[in-house]
PDB file of C-alpha atoms and ligand atoms in Angstrom:
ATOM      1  CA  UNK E   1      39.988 -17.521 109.094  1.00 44.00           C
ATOM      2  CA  UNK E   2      36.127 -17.621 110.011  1.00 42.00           C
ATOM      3  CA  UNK E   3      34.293 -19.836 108.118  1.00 46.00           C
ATOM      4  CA  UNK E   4      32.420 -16.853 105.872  1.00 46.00           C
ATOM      5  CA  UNK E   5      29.601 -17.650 103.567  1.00 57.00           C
ATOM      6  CA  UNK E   6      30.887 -15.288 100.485  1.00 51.00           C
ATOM      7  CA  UNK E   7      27.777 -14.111  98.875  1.00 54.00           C
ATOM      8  CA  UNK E   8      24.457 -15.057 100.159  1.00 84.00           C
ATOM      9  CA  UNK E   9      23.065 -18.412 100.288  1.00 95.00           C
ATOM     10  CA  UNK E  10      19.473 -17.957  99.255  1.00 96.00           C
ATOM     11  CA  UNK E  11      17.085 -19.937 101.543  1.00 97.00           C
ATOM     12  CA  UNK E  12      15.582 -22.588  98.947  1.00 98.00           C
ATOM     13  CA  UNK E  13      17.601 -24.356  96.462  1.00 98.00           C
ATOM     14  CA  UNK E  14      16.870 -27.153  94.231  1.00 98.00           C
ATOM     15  CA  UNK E  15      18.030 -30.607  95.047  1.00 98.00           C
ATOM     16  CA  UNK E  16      19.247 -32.839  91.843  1.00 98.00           C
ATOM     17  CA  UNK E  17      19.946 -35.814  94.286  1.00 97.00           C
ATOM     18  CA  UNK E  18      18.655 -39.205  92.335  1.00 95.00           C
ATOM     19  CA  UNK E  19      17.868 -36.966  89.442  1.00 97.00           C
ATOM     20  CA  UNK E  20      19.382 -38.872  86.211  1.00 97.00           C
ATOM     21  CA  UNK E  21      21.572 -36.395  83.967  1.00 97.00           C
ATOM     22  CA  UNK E  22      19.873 -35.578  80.495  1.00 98.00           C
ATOM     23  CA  UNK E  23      16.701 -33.878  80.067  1.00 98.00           C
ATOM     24  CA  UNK E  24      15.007 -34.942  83.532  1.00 98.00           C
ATOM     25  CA  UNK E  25      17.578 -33.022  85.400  1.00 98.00           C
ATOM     26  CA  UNK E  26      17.903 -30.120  82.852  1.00 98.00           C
ATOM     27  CA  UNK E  27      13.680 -29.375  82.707  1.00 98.00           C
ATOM     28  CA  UNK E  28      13.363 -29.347  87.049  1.00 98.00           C
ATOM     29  CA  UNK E  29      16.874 -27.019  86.695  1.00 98.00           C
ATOM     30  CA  UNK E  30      15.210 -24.788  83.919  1.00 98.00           C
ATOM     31  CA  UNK E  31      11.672 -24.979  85.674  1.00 98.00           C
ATOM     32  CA  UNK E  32      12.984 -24.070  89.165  1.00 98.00           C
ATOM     33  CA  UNK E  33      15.234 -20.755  87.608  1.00 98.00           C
ATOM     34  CA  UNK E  34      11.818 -19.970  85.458  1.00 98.00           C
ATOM     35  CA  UNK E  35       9.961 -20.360  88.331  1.00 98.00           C
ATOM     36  CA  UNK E  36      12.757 -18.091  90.257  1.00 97.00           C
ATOM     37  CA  UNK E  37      14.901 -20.582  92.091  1.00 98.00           C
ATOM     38  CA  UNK E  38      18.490 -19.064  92.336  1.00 97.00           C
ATOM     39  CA  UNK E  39      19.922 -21.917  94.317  1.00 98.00           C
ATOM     40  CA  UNK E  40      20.530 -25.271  92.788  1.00 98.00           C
ATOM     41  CA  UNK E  41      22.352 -28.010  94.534  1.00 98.00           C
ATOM     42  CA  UNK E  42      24.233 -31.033  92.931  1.00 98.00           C
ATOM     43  CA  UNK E  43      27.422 -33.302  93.474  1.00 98.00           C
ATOM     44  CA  UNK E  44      29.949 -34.907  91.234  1.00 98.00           C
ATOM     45  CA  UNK E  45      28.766 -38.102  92.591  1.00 98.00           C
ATOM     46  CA  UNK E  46      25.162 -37.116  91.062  1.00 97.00           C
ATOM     47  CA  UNK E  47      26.831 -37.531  87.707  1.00 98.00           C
ATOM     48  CA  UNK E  48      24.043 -34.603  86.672  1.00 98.00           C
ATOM     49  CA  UNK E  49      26.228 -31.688  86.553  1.00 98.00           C
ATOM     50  CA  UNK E  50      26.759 -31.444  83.053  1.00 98.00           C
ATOM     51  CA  UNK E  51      22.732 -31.221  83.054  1.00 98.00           C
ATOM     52  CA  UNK E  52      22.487 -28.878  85.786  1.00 98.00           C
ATOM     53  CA  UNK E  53      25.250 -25.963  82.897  1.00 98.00           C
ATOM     54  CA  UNK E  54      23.425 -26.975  80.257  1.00 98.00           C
ATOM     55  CA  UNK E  55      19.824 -25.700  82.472  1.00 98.00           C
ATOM     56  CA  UNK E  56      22.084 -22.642  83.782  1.00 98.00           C
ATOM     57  CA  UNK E  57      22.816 -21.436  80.049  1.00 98.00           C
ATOM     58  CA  UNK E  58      19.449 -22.298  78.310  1.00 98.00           C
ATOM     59  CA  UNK E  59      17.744 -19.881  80.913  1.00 98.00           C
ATOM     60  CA  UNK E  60      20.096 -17.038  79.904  1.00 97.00           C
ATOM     61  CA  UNK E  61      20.375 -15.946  83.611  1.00 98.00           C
ATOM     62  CA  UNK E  62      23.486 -13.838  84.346  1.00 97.00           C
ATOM     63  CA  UNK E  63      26.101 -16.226  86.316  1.00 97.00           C
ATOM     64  CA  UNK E  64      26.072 -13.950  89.040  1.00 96.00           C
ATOM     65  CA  UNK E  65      22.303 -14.302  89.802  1.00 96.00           C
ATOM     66  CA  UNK E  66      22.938 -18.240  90.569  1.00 97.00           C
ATOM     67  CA  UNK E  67      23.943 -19.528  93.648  1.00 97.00           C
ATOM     68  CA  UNK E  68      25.519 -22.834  92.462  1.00 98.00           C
ATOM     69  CA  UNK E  69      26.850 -25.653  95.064  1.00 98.00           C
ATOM     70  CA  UNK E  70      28.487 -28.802  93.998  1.00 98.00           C
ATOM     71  CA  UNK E  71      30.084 -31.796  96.370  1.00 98.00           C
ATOM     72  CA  UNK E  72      33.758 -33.601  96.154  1.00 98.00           C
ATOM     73  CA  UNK E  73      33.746 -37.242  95.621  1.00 98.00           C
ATOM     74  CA  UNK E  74      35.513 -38.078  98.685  1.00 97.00           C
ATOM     75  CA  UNK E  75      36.576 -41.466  96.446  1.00 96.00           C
ATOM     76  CA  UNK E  76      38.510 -39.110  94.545  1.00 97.00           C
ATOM     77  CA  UNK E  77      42.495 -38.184  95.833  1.00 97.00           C
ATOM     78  CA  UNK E  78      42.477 -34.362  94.791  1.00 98.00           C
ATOM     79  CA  UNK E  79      39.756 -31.838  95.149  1.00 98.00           C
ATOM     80  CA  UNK E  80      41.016 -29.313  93.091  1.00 98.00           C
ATOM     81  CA  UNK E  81      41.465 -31.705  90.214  1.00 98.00           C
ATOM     82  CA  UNK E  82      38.028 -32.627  90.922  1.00 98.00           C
ATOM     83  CA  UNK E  83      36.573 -29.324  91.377  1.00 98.00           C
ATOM     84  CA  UNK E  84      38.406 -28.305  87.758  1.00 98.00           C
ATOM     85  CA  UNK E  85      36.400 -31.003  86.225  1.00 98.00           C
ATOM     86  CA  UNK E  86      33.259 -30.051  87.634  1.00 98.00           C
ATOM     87  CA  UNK E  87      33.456 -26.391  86.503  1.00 98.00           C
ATOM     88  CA  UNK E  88      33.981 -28.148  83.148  1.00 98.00           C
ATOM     89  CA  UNK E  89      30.629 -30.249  83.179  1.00 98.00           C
ATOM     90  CA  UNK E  90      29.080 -27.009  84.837  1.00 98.00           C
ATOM     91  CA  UNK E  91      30.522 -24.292  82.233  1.00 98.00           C
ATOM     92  CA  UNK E  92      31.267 -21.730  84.689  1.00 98.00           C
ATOM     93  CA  UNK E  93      34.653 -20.399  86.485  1.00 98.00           C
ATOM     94  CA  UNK E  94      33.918 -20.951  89.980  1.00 98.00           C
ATOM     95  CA  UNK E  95      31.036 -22.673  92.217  1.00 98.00           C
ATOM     96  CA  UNK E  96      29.348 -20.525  95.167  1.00 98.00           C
ATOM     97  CA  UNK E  97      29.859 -23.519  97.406  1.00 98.00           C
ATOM     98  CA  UNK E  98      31.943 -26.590  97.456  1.00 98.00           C
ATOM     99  CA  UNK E  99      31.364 -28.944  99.895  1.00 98.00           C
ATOM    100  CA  UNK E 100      33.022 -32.397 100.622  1.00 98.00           C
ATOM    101  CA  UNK E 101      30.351 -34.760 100.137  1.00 98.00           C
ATOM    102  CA  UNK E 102      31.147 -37.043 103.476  1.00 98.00           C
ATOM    103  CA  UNK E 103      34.045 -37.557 105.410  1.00 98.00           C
ATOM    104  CA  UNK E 104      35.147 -40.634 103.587  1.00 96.00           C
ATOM    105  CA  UNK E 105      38.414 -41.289 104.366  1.00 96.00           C
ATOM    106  CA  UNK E 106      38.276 -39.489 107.861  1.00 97.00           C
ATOM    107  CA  UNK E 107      37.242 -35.923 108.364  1.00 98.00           C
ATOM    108  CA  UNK E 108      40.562 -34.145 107.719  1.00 98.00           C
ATOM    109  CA  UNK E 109      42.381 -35.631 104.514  1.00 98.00           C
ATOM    110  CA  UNK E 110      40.419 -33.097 101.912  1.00 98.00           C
ATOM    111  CA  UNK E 111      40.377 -30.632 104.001  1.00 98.00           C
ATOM    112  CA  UNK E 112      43.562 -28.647 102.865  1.00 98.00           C
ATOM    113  CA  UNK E 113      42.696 -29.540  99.175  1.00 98.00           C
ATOM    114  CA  UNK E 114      39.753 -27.771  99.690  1.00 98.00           C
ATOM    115  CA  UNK E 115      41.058 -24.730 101.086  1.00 98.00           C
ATOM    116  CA  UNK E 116      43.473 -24.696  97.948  1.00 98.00           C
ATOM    117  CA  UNK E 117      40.261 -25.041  95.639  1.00 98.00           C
ATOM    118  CA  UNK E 118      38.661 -21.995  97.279  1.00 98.00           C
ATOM    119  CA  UNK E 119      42.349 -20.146  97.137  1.00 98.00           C
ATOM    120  CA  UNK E 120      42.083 -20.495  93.650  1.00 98.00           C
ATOM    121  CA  UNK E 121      38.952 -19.450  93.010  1.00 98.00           C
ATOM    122  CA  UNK E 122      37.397 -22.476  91.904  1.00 98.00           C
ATOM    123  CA  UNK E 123      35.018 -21.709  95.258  1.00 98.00           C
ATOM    124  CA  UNK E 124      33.627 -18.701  96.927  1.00 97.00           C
ATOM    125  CA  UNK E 125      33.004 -21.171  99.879  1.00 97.00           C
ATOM    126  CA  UNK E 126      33.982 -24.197 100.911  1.00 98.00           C
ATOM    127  CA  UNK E 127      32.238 -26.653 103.790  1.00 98.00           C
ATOM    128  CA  UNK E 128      31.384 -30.259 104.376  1.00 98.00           C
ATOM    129  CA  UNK E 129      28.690 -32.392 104.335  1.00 98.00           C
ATOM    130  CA  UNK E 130      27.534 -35.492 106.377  1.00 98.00           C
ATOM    131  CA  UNK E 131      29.348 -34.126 109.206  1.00 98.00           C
ATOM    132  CA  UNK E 132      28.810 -34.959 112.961  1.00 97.00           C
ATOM    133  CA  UNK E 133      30.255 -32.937 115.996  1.00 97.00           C
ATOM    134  CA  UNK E 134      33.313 -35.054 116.408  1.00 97.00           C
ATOM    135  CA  UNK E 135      33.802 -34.575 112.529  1.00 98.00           C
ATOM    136  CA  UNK E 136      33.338 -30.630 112.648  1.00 98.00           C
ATOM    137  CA  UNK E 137      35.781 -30.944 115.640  1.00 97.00           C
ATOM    138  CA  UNK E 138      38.419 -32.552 113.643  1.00 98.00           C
ATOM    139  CA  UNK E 139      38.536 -30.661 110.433  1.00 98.00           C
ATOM    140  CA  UNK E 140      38.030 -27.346 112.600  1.00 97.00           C
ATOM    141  CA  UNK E 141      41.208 -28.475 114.348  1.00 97.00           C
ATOM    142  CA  UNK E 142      43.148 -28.776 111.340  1.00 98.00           C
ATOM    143  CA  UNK E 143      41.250 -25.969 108.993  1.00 98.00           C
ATOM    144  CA  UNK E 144      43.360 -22.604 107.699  1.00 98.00           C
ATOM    145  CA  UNK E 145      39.808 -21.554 106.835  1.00 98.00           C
ATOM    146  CA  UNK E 146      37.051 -22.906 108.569  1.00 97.00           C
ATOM    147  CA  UNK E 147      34.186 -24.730 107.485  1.00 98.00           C
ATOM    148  CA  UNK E 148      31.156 -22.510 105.834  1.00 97.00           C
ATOM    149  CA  UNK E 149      28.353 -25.125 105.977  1.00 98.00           C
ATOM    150  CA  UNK E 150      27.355 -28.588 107.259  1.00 98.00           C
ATOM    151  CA  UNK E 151      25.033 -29.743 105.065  1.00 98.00           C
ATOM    152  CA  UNK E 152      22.940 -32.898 106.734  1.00 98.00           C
ATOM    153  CA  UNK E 153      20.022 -35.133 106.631  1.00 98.00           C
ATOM    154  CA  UNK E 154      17.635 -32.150 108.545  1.00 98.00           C
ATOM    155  CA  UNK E 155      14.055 -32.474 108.795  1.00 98.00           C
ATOM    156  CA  UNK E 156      11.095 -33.105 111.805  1.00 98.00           C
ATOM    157  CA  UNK E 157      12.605 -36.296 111.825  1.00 98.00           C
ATOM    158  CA  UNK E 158      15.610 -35.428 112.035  1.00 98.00           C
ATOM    159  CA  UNK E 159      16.003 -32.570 114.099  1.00 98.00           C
ATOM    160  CA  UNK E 160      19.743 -33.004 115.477  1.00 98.00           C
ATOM    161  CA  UNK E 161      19.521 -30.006 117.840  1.00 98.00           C
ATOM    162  CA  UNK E 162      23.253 -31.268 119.450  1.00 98.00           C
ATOM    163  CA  UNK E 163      24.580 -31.040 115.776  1.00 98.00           C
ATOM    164  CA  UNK E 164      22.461 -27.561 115.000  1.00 98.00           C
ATOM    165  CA  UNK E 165      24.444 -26.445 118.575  1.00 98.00           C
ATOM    166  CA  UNK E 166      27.576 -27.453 117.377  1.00 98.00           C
ATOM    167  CA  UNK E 167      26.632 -26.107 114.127  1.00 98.00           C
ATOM    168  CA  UNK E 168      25.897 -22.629 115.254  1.00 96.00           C
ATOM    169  CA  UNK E 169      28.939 -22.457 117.952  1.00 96.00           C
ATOM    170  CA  UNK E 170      31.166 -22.968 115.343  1.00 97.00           C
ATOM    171  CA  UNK E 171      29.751 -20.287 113.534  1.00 96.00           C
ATOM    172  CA  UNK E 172      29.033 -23.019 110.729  1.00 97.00           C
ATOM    173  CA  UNK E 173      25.509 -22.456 108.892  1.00 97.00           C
ATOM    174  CA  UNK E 174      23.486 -26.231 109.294  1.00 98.00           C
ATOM    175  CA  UNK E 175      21.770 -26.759 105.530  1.00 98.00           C
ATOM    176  CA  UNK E 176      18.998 -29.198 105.419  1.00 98.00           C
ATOM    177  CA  UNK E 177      18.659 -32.104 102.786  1.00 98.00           C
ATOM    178  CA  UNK E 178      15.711 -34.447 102.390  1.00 98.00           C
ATOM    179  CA  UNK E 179      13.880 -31.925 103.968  1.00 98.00           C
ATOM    180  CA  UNK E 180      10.638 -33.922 102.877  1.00 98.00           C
ATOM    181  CA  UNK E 181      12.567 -36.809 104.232  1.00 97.00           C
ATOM    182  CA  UNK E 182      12.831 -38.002 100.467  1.00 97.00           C
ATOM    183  CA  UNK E 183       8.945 -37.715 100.476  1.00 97.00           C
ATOM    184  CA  UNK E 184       8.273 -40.045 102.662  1.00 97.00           C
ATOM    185  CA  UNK E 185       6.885 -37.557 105.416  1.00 98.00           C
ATOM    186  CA  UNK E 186       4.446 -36.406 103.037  1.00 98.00           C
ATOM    187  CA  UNK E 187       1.780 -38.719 104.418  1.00 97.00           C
ATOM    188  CA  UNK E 188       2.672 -37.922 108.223  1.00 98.00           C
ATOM    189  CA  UNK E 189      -0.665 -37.403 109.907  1.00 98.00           C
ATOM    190  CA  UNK E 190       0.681 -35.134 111.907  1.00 98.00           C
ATOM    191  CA  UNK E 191       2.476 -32.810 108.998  1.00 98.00           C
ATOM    192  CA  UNK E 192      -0.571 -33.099 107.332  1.00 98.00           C
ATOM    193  CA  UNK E 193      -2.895 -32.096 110.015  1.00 98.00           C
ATOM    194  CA  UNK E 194      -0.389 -28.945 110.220  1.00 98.00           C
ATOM    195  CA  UNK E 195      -0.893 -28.110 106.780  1.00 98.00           C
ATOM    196  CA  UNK E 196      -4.670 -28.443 107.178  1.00 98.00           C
ATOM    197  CA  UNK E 197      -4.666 -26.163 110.070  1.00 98.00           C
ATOM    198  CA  UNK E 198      -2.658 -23.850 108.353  1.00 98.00           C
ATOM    199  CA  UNK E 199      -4.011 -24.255 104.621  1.00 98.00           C
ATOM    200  CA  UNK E 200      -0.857 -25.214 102.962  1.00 98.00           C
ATOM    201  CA  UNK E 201       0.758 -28.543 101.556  1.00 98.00           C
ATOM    202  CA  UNK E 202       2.493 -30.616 103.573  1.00 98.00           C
ATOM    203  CA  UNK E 203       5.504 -30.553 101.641  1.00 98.00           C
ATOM    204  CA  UNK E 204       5.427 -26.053 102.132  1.00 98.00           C
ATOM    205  CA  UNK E 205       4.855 -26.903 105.529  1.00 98.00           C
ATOM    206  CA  UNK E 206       8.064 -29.167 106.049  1.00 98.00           C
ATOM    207  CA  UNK E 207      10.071 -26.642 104.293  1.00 98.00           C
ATOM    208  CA  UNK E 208       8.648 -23.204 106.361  1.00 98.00           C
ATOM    209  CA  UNK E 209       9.386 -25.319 109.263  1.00 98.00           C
ATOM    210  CA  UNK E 210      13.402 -24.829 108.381  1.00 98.00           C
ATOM    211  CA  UNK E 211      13.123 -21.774 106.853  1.00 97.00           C
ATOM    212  CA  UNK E 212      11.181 -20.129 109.312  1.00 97.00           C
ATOM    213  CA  UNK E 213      14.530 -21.026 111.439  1.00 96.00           C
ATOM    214  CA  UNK E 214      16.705 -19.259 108.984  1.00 96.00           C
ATOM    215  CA  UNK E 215      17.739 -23.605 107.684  1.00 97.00           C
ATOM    216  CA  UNK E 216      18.460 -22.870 103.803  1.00 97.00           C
ATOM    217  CA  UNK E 217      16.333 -26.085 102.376  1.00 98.00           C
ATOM    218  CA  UNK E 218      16.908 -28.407  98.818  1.00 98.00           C
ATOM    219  CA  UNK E 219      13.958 -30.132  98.442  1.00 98.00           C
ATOM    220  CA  UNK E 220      14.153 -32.481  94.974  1.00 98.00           C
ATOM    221  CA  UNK E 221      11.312 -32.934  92.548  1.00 98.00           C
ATOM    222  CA  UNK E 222      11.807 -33.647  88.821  1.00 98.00           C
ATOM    223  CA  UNK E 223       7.866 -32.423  88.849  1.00 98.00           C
ATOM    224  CA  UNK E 224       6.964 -28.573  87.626  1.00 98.00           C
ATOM    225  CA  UNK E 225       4.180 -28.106  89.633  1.00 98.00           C
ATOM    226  CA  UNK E 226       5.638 -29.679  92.972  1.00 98.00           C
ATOM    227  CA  UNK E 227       9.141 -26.933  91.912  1.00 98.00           C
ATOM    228  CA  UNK E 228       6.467 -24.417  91.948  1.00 98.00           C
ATOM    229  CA  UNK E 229       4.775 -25.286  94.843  1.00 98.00           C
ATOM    230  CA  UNK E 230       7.914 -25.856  97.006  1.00 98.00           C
ATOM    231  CA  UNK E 231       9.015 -21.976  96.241  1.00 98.00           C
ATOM    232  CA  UNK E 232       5.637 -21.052  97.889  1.00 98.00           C
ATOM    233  CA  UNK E 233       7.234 -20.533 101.106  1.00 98.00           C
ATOM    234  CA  UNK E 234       7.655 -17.148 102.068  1.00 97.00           C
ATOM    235  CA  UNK E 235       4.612 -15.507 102.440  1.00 97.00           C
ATOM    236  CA  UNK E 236       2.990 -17.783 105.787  1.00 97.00           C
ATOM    237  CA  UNK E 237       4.333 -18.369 108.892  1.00 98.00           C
ATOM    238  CA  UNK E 238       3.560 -21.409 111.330  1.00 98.00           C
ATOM    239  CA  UNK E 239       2.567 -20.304 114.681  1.00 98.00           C
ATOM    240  CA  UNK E 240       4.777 -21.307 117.979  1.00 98.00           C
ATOM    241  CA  UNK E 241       2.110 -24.010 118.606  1.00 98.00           C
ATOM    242  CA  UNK E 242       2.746 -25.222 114.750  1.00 98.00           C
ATOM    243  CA  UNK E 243       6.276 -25.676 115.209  1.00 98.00           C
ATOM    244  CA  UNK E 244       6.166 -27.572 118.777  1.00 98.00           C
ATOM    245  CA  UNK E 245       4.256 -30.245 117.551  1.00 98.00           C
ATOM    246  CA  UNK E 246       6.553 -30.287 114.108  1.00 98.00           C
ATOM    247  CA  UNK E 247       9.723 -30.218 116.780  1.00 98.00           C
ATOM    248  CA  UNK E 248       7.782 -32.904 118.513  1.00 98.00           C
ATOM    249  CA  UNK E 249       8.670 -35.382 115.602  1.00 98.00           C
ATOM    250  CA  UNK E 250      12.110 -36.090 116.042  1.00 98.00           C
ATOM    251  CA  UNK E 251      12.961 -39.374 116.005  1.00 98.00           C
ATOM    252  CA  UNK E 252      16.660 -38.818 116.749  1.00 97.00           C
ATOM    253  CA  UNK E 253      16.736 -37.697 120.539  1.00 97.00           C
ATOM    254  CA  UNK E 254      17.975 -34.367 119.247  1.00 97.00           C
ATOM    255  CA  UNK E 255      21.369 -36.015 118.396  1.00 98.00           C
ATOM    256  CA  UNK E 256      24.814 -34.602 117.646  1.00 97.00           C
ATOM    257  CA  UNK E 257      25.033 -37.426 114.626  1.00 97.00           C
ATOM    258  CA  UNK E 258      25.216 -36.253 111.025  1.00 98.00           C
ATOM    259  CA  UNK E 259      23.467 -40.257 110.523  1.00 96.00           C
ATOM    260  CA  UNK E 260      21.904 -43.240 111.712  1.00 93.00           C
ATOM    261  CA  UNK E 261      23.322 -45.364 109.351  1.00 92.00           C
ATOM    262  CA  UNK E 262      26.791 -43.967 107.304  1.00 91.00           C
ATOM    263  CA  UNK E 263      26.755 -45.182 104.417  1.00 88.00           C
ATOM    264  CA  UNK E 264      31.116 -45.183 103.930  1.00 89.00           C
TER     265      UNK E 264
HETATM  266  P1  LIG A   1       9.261 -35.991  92.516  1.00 79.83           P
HETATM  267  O1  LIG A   1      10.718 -35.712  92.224  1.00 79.83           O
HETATM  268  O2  LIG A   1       8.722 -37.167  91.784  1.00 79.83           O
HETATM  269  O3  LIG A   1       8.395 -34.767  92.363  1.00 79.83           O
HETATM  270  P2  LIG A   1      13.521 -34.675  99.500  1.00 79.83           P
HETATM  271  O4  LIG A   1      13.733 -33.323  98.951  1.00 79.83           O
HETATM  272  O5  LIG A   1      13.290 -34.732 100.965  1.00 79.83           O
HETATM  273  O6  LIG A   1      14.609 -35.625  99.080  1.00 79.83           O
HETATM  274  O7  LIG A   1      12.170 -35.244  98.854  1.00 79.83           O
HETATM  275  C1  LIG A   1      12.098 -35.484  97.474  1.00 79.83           C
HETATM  276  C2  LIG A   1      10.909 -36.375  97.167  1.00 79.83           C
HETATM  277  O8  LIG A   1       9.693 -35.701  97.459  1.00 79.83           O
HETATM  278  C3  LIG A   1      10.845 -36.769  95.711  1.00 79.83           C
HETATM  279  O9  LIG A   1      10.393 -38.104  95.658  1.00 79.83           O
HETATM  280  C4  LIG A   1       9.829 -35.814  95.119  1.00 79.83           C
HETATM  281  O10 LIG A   1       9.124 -36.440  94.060  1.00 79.83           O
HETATM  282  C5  LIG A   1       8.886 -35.576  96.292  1.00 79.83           C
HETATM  283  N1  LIG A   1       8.328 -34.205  96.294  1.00 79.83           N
HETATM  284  C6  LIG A   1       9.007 -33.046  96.209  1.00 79.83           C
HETATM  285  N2  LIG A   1       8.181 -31.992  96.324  1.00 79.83           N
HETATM  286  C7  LIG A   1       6.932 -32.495  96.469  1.00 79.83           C
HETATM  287  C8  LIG A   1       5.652 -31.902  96.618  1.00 79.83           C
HETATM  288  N3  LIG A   1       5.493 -30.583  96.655  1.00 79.83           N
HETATM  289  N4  LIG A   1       4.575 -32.739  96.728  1.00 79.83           N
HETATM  290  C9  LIG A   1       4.734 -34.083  96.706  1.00 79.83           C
HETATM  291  N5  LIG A   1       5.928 -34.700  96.563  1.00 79.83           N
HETATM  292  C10 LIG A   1       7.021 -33.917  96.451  1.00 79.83           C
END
């Protein structure tokens, strides 16, 4: 079965990476749907997700308007279990996306646990995370129903064109996180001479430069007027020249890697 993307994934999400569960991480939640978010992104390894319901409820949006991803543990031995848990901390029926987190025990093993998980209903769609081309070649070998999304470290940066190919000819949509490279390309002098040519932040700038390739984004901040700010996103575009010398950045060679350094 193709790897379908049930329901649409809206271009910006919020990230809860590093964001501690309890009132931090249900304010940016609550902030980002005020603001008009409908994408938030977490993980059971975030340990947030209880924070992340509690957000969803107290803004009294319908379910249905929220697209709501969430990550298997790969530590853990069953993803359904798992996924049952997290609908739990989440207080809803299903997620719009579950992804396994890394490939953590090889690329395969969770694969048909997953599959089961999105059988049941538990997930609308189901992809990985952290996943390189020889990874994506692997679970695509073994998958009933293939892969939605690759979620990876996507940015300037990090612009892994072989893994964006292998991405697309797999029919697998590439989602970006640390698009702001955990904020550490903030202070580029090149971003920032972008977004003085342009009259935008550096951190909009970073994100149009995925959007404006159709690269759904989750850029963290625990900060209302940064959540703000980062939704400002859709109403510029960066000009050809703008993008070459944002393409320019890459510090990867273009690579088919998910990582530098994996971290399992
Ligand atoms: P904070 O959460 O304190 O607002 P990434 O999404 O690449 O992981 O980057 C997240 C980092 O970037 C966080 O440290 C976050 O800080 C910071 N950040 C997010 N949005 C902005 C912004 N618009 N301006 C400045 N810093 C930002």
């Amino acid at each position: 079965m193709a790897g379908t993307l049930d329901g649409t994934m809206p271009l910006l999400g919020l990230g809860v990476w590093q964001v501690p569960d309890g009132p931090e991480c249900v304010n940016a939640v609550r902030w980002a749907l005020d603001a008009g978010y409908r994408h938030i992104d977490t993980a059971q390894a975030y340990r947030n997700e209880a924070s992340v319901g509690k957000a969803l409820k107290e803004s009294g949006l319908d379910r249905a308007e929220v697209f709501i991803t969430t990550k298997f543990f790969p530590g853990a031995e069953d993803p359904v279990r798992a996924a049952e848990q997290s609908l739990r901390r989440l207080g809803t029926d299903h997620v719009d996306l579950y992804l396994v987190h890394w490939p953590g025990g090889g690329p395969e093993w969770a694969w048909p646990g997953m599959e089961r998980a999105a059988e049941l209903g538990h997930a609308r769609s189901i992809g990985v995370s952290n996943f390189d081309e020889a990874d994506l070649a692997s679970v695509s070998a073994i998958a009933e129903r293939m892969p939605a999304v690759n979620q990876i470290h996507f940015n300037p940066f990090a612009f892994r064109r072989a893994l964006l190919e292998a991405c697309l000819s797999r029919n697998i949509a590439l989602e970006a996180y640390s698009p702001l490279g955990t904020g550490r390309l903030l202070s580029d002098a090149t971003v920032a001479a972008v977004a003085e040519d342009t009259g935008r932040t550096s951190a909009q700038v970073l994100l149009r430069w995925a959007v404006q390739r159709g690269i759904p984004v989750i850029p963290k901040s625990t900060h209302r007027n940064r959540i703000e700010e980062n939704l400002q996103i859709f109403d510029f575009e960066l000009s050809e020249e703008a993008m070459a010398r944002l393409d320019a950045l890459d510090r990867t060679g273009g690579t088919g890697r998910a990582l530098e350094r994996p971290w399992w």
